[in-house]
Amino acid sequence: MAISEREAAHRAASDAERIAWVDEQDRLLGELPRAELRERGLIGRGTFILLFDSAGRLCVHRRALSKAVYPGYWDLAAGGMVAAGEGYAESAERELEEELGIAGVPLVEHGRFFFDEPGNRLWCAVFSAVSDAPLRLQPEEVLEARFVDLAGASQLQPCCPDSQHALQLYLRTAA
């Protein structure tokens, strides 16, 4: 399936974004364009925000086909790369608003993990939030979204493995 000119332009701009570059211990080394981090197998910082409604259902969304990593996959969390000069919490707030249109809600941090897969090496911070506000999807990043119970979320295929790790960390720490 072909991607639109708008999606292609968004992808090019995304690849050029300057991202926090870190080592295996999450120590800041500098900043590099997102595409360069990916191509060189270097480590960036990422955020995952698990958005729940007041009934406890998780918001899941399907990634745009223009995404460089896991295009068209189901994602269990909003989120993205931490920009140069940005902290994890600031990035989480920005990404939740950009992708799903949710702003001004308290974020709870649940910890961090290192995700290491070819083309996707990240130090990840996991957050959760609760909101019943209407979703406003970013069309260049999100094809569709819905709220499902946790059992339903675990059945989605194909599903982003990094967001599956984020959900597992949440489940271990939120109890």
mmCIF file of C-alpha atoms in Angstrom:
data_model
loop_
_atom_site.group_PDB
_atom_site.id
_atom_site.type_symbol
_atom_site.label_atom_id
_atom_site.label_comp_id
_atom_site.label_asym_id
_atom_site.label_seq_id
_atom_site.Cartn_x
_atom_site.Cartn_y
_atom_site.Cartn_z
ATOM 1 C CA MET A 1 0.000 0.000 0.000
ATOM 2 C CA ALA A 2 1.412 3.376 -1.029
ATOM 3 C CA ILE A 3 1.849 6.170 1.471
ATOM 4 C CA SER A 4 0.552 9.682 0.820
ATOM 5 C CA GLU A 5 2.773 12.657 0.031
ATOM 6 C CA ARG A 6 1.826 14.074 3.449
ATOM 7 C CA GLU A 7 2.980 10.876 5.190
ATOM 8 C CA ALA A 8 6.210 10.824 3.155
ATOM 9 C CA ALA A 9 6.949 14.454 4.090
ATOM 10 C CA HIS A 10 6.215 13.691 7.741
ATOM 11 C CA ARG A 11 8.552 10.668 7.606
ATOM 12 C CA ALA A 12 11.366 12.761 6.088
ATOM 13 C CA ALA A 13 10.944 15.432 8.780
ATOM 14 C CA SER A 14 10.833 12.737 11.467
ATOM 15 C CA ASP A 15 14.039 11.113 10.180
ATOM 16 C CA ALA A 16 15.808 14.494 10.402
ATOM 17 C CA GLU A 17 14.714 15.239 14.011
ATOM 18 C CA ARG A 18 17.605 15.512 16.448
ATOM 19 C CA ILE A 19 17.267 12.827 19.102
ATOM 20 C CA ALA A 20 18.989 12.264 22.453
ATOM 21 C CA TRP A 21 21.847 9.778 21.882
ATOM 22 C CA VAL A 22 22.826 7.656 24.895
ATOM 23 C CA ASP A 23 25.001 4.689 25.822
ATOM 24 C CA GLU A 24 24.007 1.303 27.302
ATOM 25 C CA GLN A 25 23.748 2.900 30.772
ATOM 26 C CA ASP A 26 21.467 5.717 29.513
ATOM 27 C CA ARG A 27 24.218 8.338 29.815
ATOM 28 C CA LEU A 28 23.764 11.204 27.383
ATOM 29 C CA LEU A 29 26.411 11.240 24.612
ATOM 30 C CA GLY A 30 24.927 13.974 22.442
ATOM 31 C CA GLU A 31 22.296 14.308 19.758
ATOM 32 C CA LEU A 32 21.938 12.879 16.271
ATOM 33 C CA PRO A 33 19.299 12.772 13.538
ATOM 34 C CA ARG A 34 16.830 9.943 14.165
ATOM 35 C CA ALA A 35 17.666 8.184 10.876
ATOM 36 C CA GLU A 36 21.395 8.232 11.672
ATOM 37 C CA LEU A 37 20.816 6.664 15.098
ATOM 38 C CA ARG A 38 18.799 3.882 13.479
ATOM 39 C CA GLU A 39 21.202 3.313 10.562
ATOM 40 C CA ARG A 40 24.310 3.200 12.791
ATOM 41 C CA GLY A 41 22.678 0.964 15.411
ATOM 42 C CA LEU A 42 23.103 3.593 18.128
ATOM 43 C CA ILE A 43 20.877 4.021 21.174
ATOM 44 C CA GLY A 44 18.265 6.729 21.592
ATOM 45 C CA ARG A 45 15.764 7.529 24.303
ATOM 46 C CA GLY A 46 12.076 6.778 23.919
ATOM 47 C CA THR A 47 8.861 7.179 25.862
ATOM 48 C CA PHE A 48 5.824 4.934 26.122
ATOM 49 C CA ILE A 49 2.551 6.264 27.485
ATOM 50 C CA LEU A 50 -0.112 3.704 28.307
ATOM 51 C CA LEU A 51 -3.414 5.581 28.075
ATOM 52 C CA PHE A 52 -6.354 4.108 29.960
ATOM 53 C CA ASP A 53 -9.961 5.236 30.138
ATOM 54 C CA SER A 54 -11.766 5.414 33.496
ATOM 55 C CA ALA A 55 -13.106 1.871 32.907
ATOM 56 C CA GLY A 56 -9.516 0.558 32.870
ATOM 57 C CA ARG A 57 -9.388 -0.162 29.151
ATOM 58 C CA LEU A 58 -6.113 0.480 27.296
ATOM 59 C CA CYS A 59 -5.928 2.678 24.204
ATOM 60 C CA VAL A 60 -4.277 0.774 21.363
ATOM 61 C CA HIS A 61 -3.556 2.177 17.940
ATOM 62 C CA ARG A 62 -2.319 0.999 14.587
ATOM 63 C CA ARG A 63 0.810 2.727 13.339
ATOM 64 C CA ALA A 64 0.882 4.489 9.996
ATOM 65 C CA LEU A 65 2.397 2.570 7.105
ATOM 66 C CA SER A 66 5.005 5.321 6.672
ATOM 67 C CA LYS A 67 6.602 4.634 10.069
ATOM 68 C CA ALA A 68 10.256 3.553 9.839
ATOM 69 C CA VAL A 69 9.866 1.021 12.668
ATOM 70 C CA TYR A 70 6.930 -1.434 12.853
ATOM 71 C CA PRO A 71 4.780 0.141 10.095
ATOM 72 C CA GLY A 72 1.139 -0.936 10.321
ATOM 73 C CA TYR A 73 1.685 -2.749 13.627
ATOM 74 C CA TRP A 74 -0.599 -2.394 16.625
ATOM 75 C CA ASP A 75 0.955 -0.264 19.343
ATOM 76 C CA LEU A 76 -0.028 -0.553 23.001
ATOM 77 C CA ALA A 77 1.320 2.880 23.890
ATOM 78 C CA ALA A 78 1.563 6.375 22.528
ATOM 79 C CA GLY A 79 5.082 7.712 22.539
ATOM 80 C CA GLY A 80 8.203 8.277 20.590
ATOM 81 C CA MET A 81 11.773 9.423 20.666
ATOM 82 C CA VAL A 82 13.061 11.931 23.208
ATOM 83 C CA ALA A 83 14.191 15.035 21.357
ATOM 84 C CA ALA A 84 17.570 16.632 21.965
ATOM 85 C CA GLY A 85 17.417 18.794 25.092
ATOM 86 C CA GLU A 86 14.193 17.171 26.266
ATOM 87 C CA GLY A 87 13.588 15.023 29.358
ATOM 88 C CA TYR A 88 11.596 11.791 29.441
ATOM 89 C CA ALA A 89 8.518 13.350 31.125
ATOM 90 C CA GLU A 90 8.485 16.347 28.773
ATOM 91 C CA SER A 91 8.711 13.985 25.792
ATOM 92 C CA ALA A 92 5.861 11.834 27.143
ATOM 93 C CA GLU A 93 3.566 14.851 27.508
ATOM 94 C CA ARG A 94 4.405 16.044 23.989
ATOM 95 C CA GLU A 95 3.970 12.628 22.374
ATOM 96 C CA LEU A 96 0.622 11.913 24.074
ATOM 97 C CA GLU A 97 -0.751 15.199 22.795
ATOM 98 C CA GLU A 98 0.739 14.832 19.286
ATOM 99 C CA GLU A 99 -0.382 11.260 18.636
ATOM 100 C CA LEU A 100 -3.702 11.010 20.487
ATOM 101 C CA GLY A 101 -4.638 14.631 21.244
ATOM 102 C CA ILE A 102 -4.625 14.126 25.027
ATOM 103 C CA ALA A 103 -3.098 16.966 27.058
ATOM 104 C CA GLY A 104 -3.094 18.190 30.632
ATOM 105 C CA VAL A 105 -3.503 14.790 32.281
ATOM 106 C CA PRO A 106 -1.245 13.572 35.097
ATOM 107 C CA LEU A 107 1.423 11.114 33.979
ATOM 108 C CA VAL A 108 2.706 8.425 36.333
ATOM 109 C CA GLU A 109 6.180 7.035 35.630
ATOM 110 C CA HIS A 110 6.622 3.277 36.050
ATOM 111 C CA GLY A 111 10.328 2.891 35.392
ATOM 112 C CA ARG A 112 12.707 2.344 32.510
ATOM 113 C CA PHE A 113 14.033 -0.520 30.434
ATOM 114 C CA PHE A 114 16.570 -1.076 27.680
ATOM 115 C CA PHE A 115 15.162 -2.432 24.410
ATOM 116 C CA ASP A 116 17.700 -3.826 21.971
ATOM 117 C CA GLU A 117 16.624 -5.020 18.532
ATOM 118 C CA PRO A 118 18.267 -4.304 15.156
ATOM 119 C CA GLY A 119 17.057 -0.894 13.979
ATOM 120 C CA ASN A 120 15.402 -0.136 17.326
ATOM 121 C CA ARG A 121 17.785 0.355 20.258
ATOM 122 C CA LEU A 122 16.232 2.424 23.018
ATOM 123 C CA TRP A 123 16.329 3.382 26.637
ATOM 124 C CA CYS A 124 12.618 3.586 27.383
ATOM 125 C CA ALA A 125 10.631 5.367 30.084
ATOM 126 C CA VAL A 126 7.128 4.033 30.717
ATOM 127 C CA PHE A 127 4.277 6.290 31.829
ATOM 128 C CA SER A 128 0.556 5.815 32.295
ATOM 129 C CA ALA A 129 -2.346 8.241 32.178
ATOM 130 C CA VAL A 130 -6.120 8.098 32.503
ATOM 131 C CA SER A 131 -8.450 10.129 30.311
ATOM 132 C CA ASP A 132 -11.955 9.923 28.909
ATOM 133 C CA ALA A 133 -11.411 12.904 26.600
ATOM 134 C CA PRO A 134 -12.068 12.294 22.917
ATOM 135 C CA LEU A 135 -9.036 11.139 20.965
ATOM 136 C CA ARG A 136 -7.653 13.366 18.199
ATOM 137 C CA LEU A 137 -5.438 11.109 16.110
ATOM 138 C CA GLN A 138 -2.380 12.389 14.250
ATOM 139 C CA PRO A 139 -3.092 10.984 10.747
ATOM 140 C CA GLU A 140 0.589 10.860 9.728
ATOM 141 C CA GLU A 141 1.345 8.541 12.663
ATOM 142 C CA VAL A 142 -1.883 6.748 13.636
ATOM 143 C CA LEU A 143 -4.262 4.868 11.317
ATOM 144 C CA GLU A 144 -6.861 3.963 13.931
ATOM 145 C CA ALA A 145 -7.278 3.692 17.694
ATOM 146 C CA ARG A 146 -9.623 2.068 20.167
ATOM 147 C CA PHE A 147 -9.858 1.109 23.815
ATOM 148 C CA VAL A 148 -9.640 -2.588 24.696
ATOM 149 C CA ASP A 149 -9.323 -4.619 27.866
ATOM 150 C CA LEU A 150 -5.852 -5.938 28.700
ATOM 151 C CA ALA A 151 -6.719 -9.444 27.499
ATOM 152 C CA GLY A 152 -7.732 -8.008 24.127
ATOM 153 C CA ALA A 153 -4.544 -5.969 23.941
ATOM 154 C CA SER A 154 -2.436 -9.102 24.347
ATOM 155 C CA GLN A 155 -4.164 -10.684 21.328
ATOM 156 C CA LEU A 156 -3.368 -7.931 18.806
ATOM 157 C CA GLN A 157 -1.177 -9.037 15.901
ATOM 158 C CA PRO A 158 1.204 -7.885 14.677
ATOM 159 C CA CYS A 159 2.086 -5.880 17.770
ATOM 160 C CA CYS A 160 5.102 -3.686 18.511
ATOM 161 C CA PRO A 161 7.469 -5.681 20.729
ATOM 162 C CA ASP A 162 8.807 -2.579 22.465
ATOM 163 C CA SER A 163 5.339 -1.505 23.611
ATOM 164 C CA GLN A 164 4.683 -5.074 24.792
ATOM 165 C CA HIS A 165 7.746 -4.693 27.066
ATOM 166 C CA ALA A 166 6.379 -1.337 28.245
ATOM 167 C CA LEU A 167 3.058 -2.932 29.187
ATOM 168 C CA GLN A 168 4.830 -5.739 31.060
ATOM 169 C CA LEU A 169 6.843 -3.204 33.069
ATOM 170 C CA TYR A 170 3.634 -1.312 33.856
ATOM 171 C CA LEU A 171 1.893 -4.504 35.025
ATOM 172 C CA ARG A 172 4.833 -5.357 37.329
ATOM 173 C CA THR A 173 4.981 -1.892 38.900
ATOM 174 C CA ALA A 174 1.344 -0.750 38.992
ATOM 175 C CA ALA A 175 0.068 -3.559 41.222
#
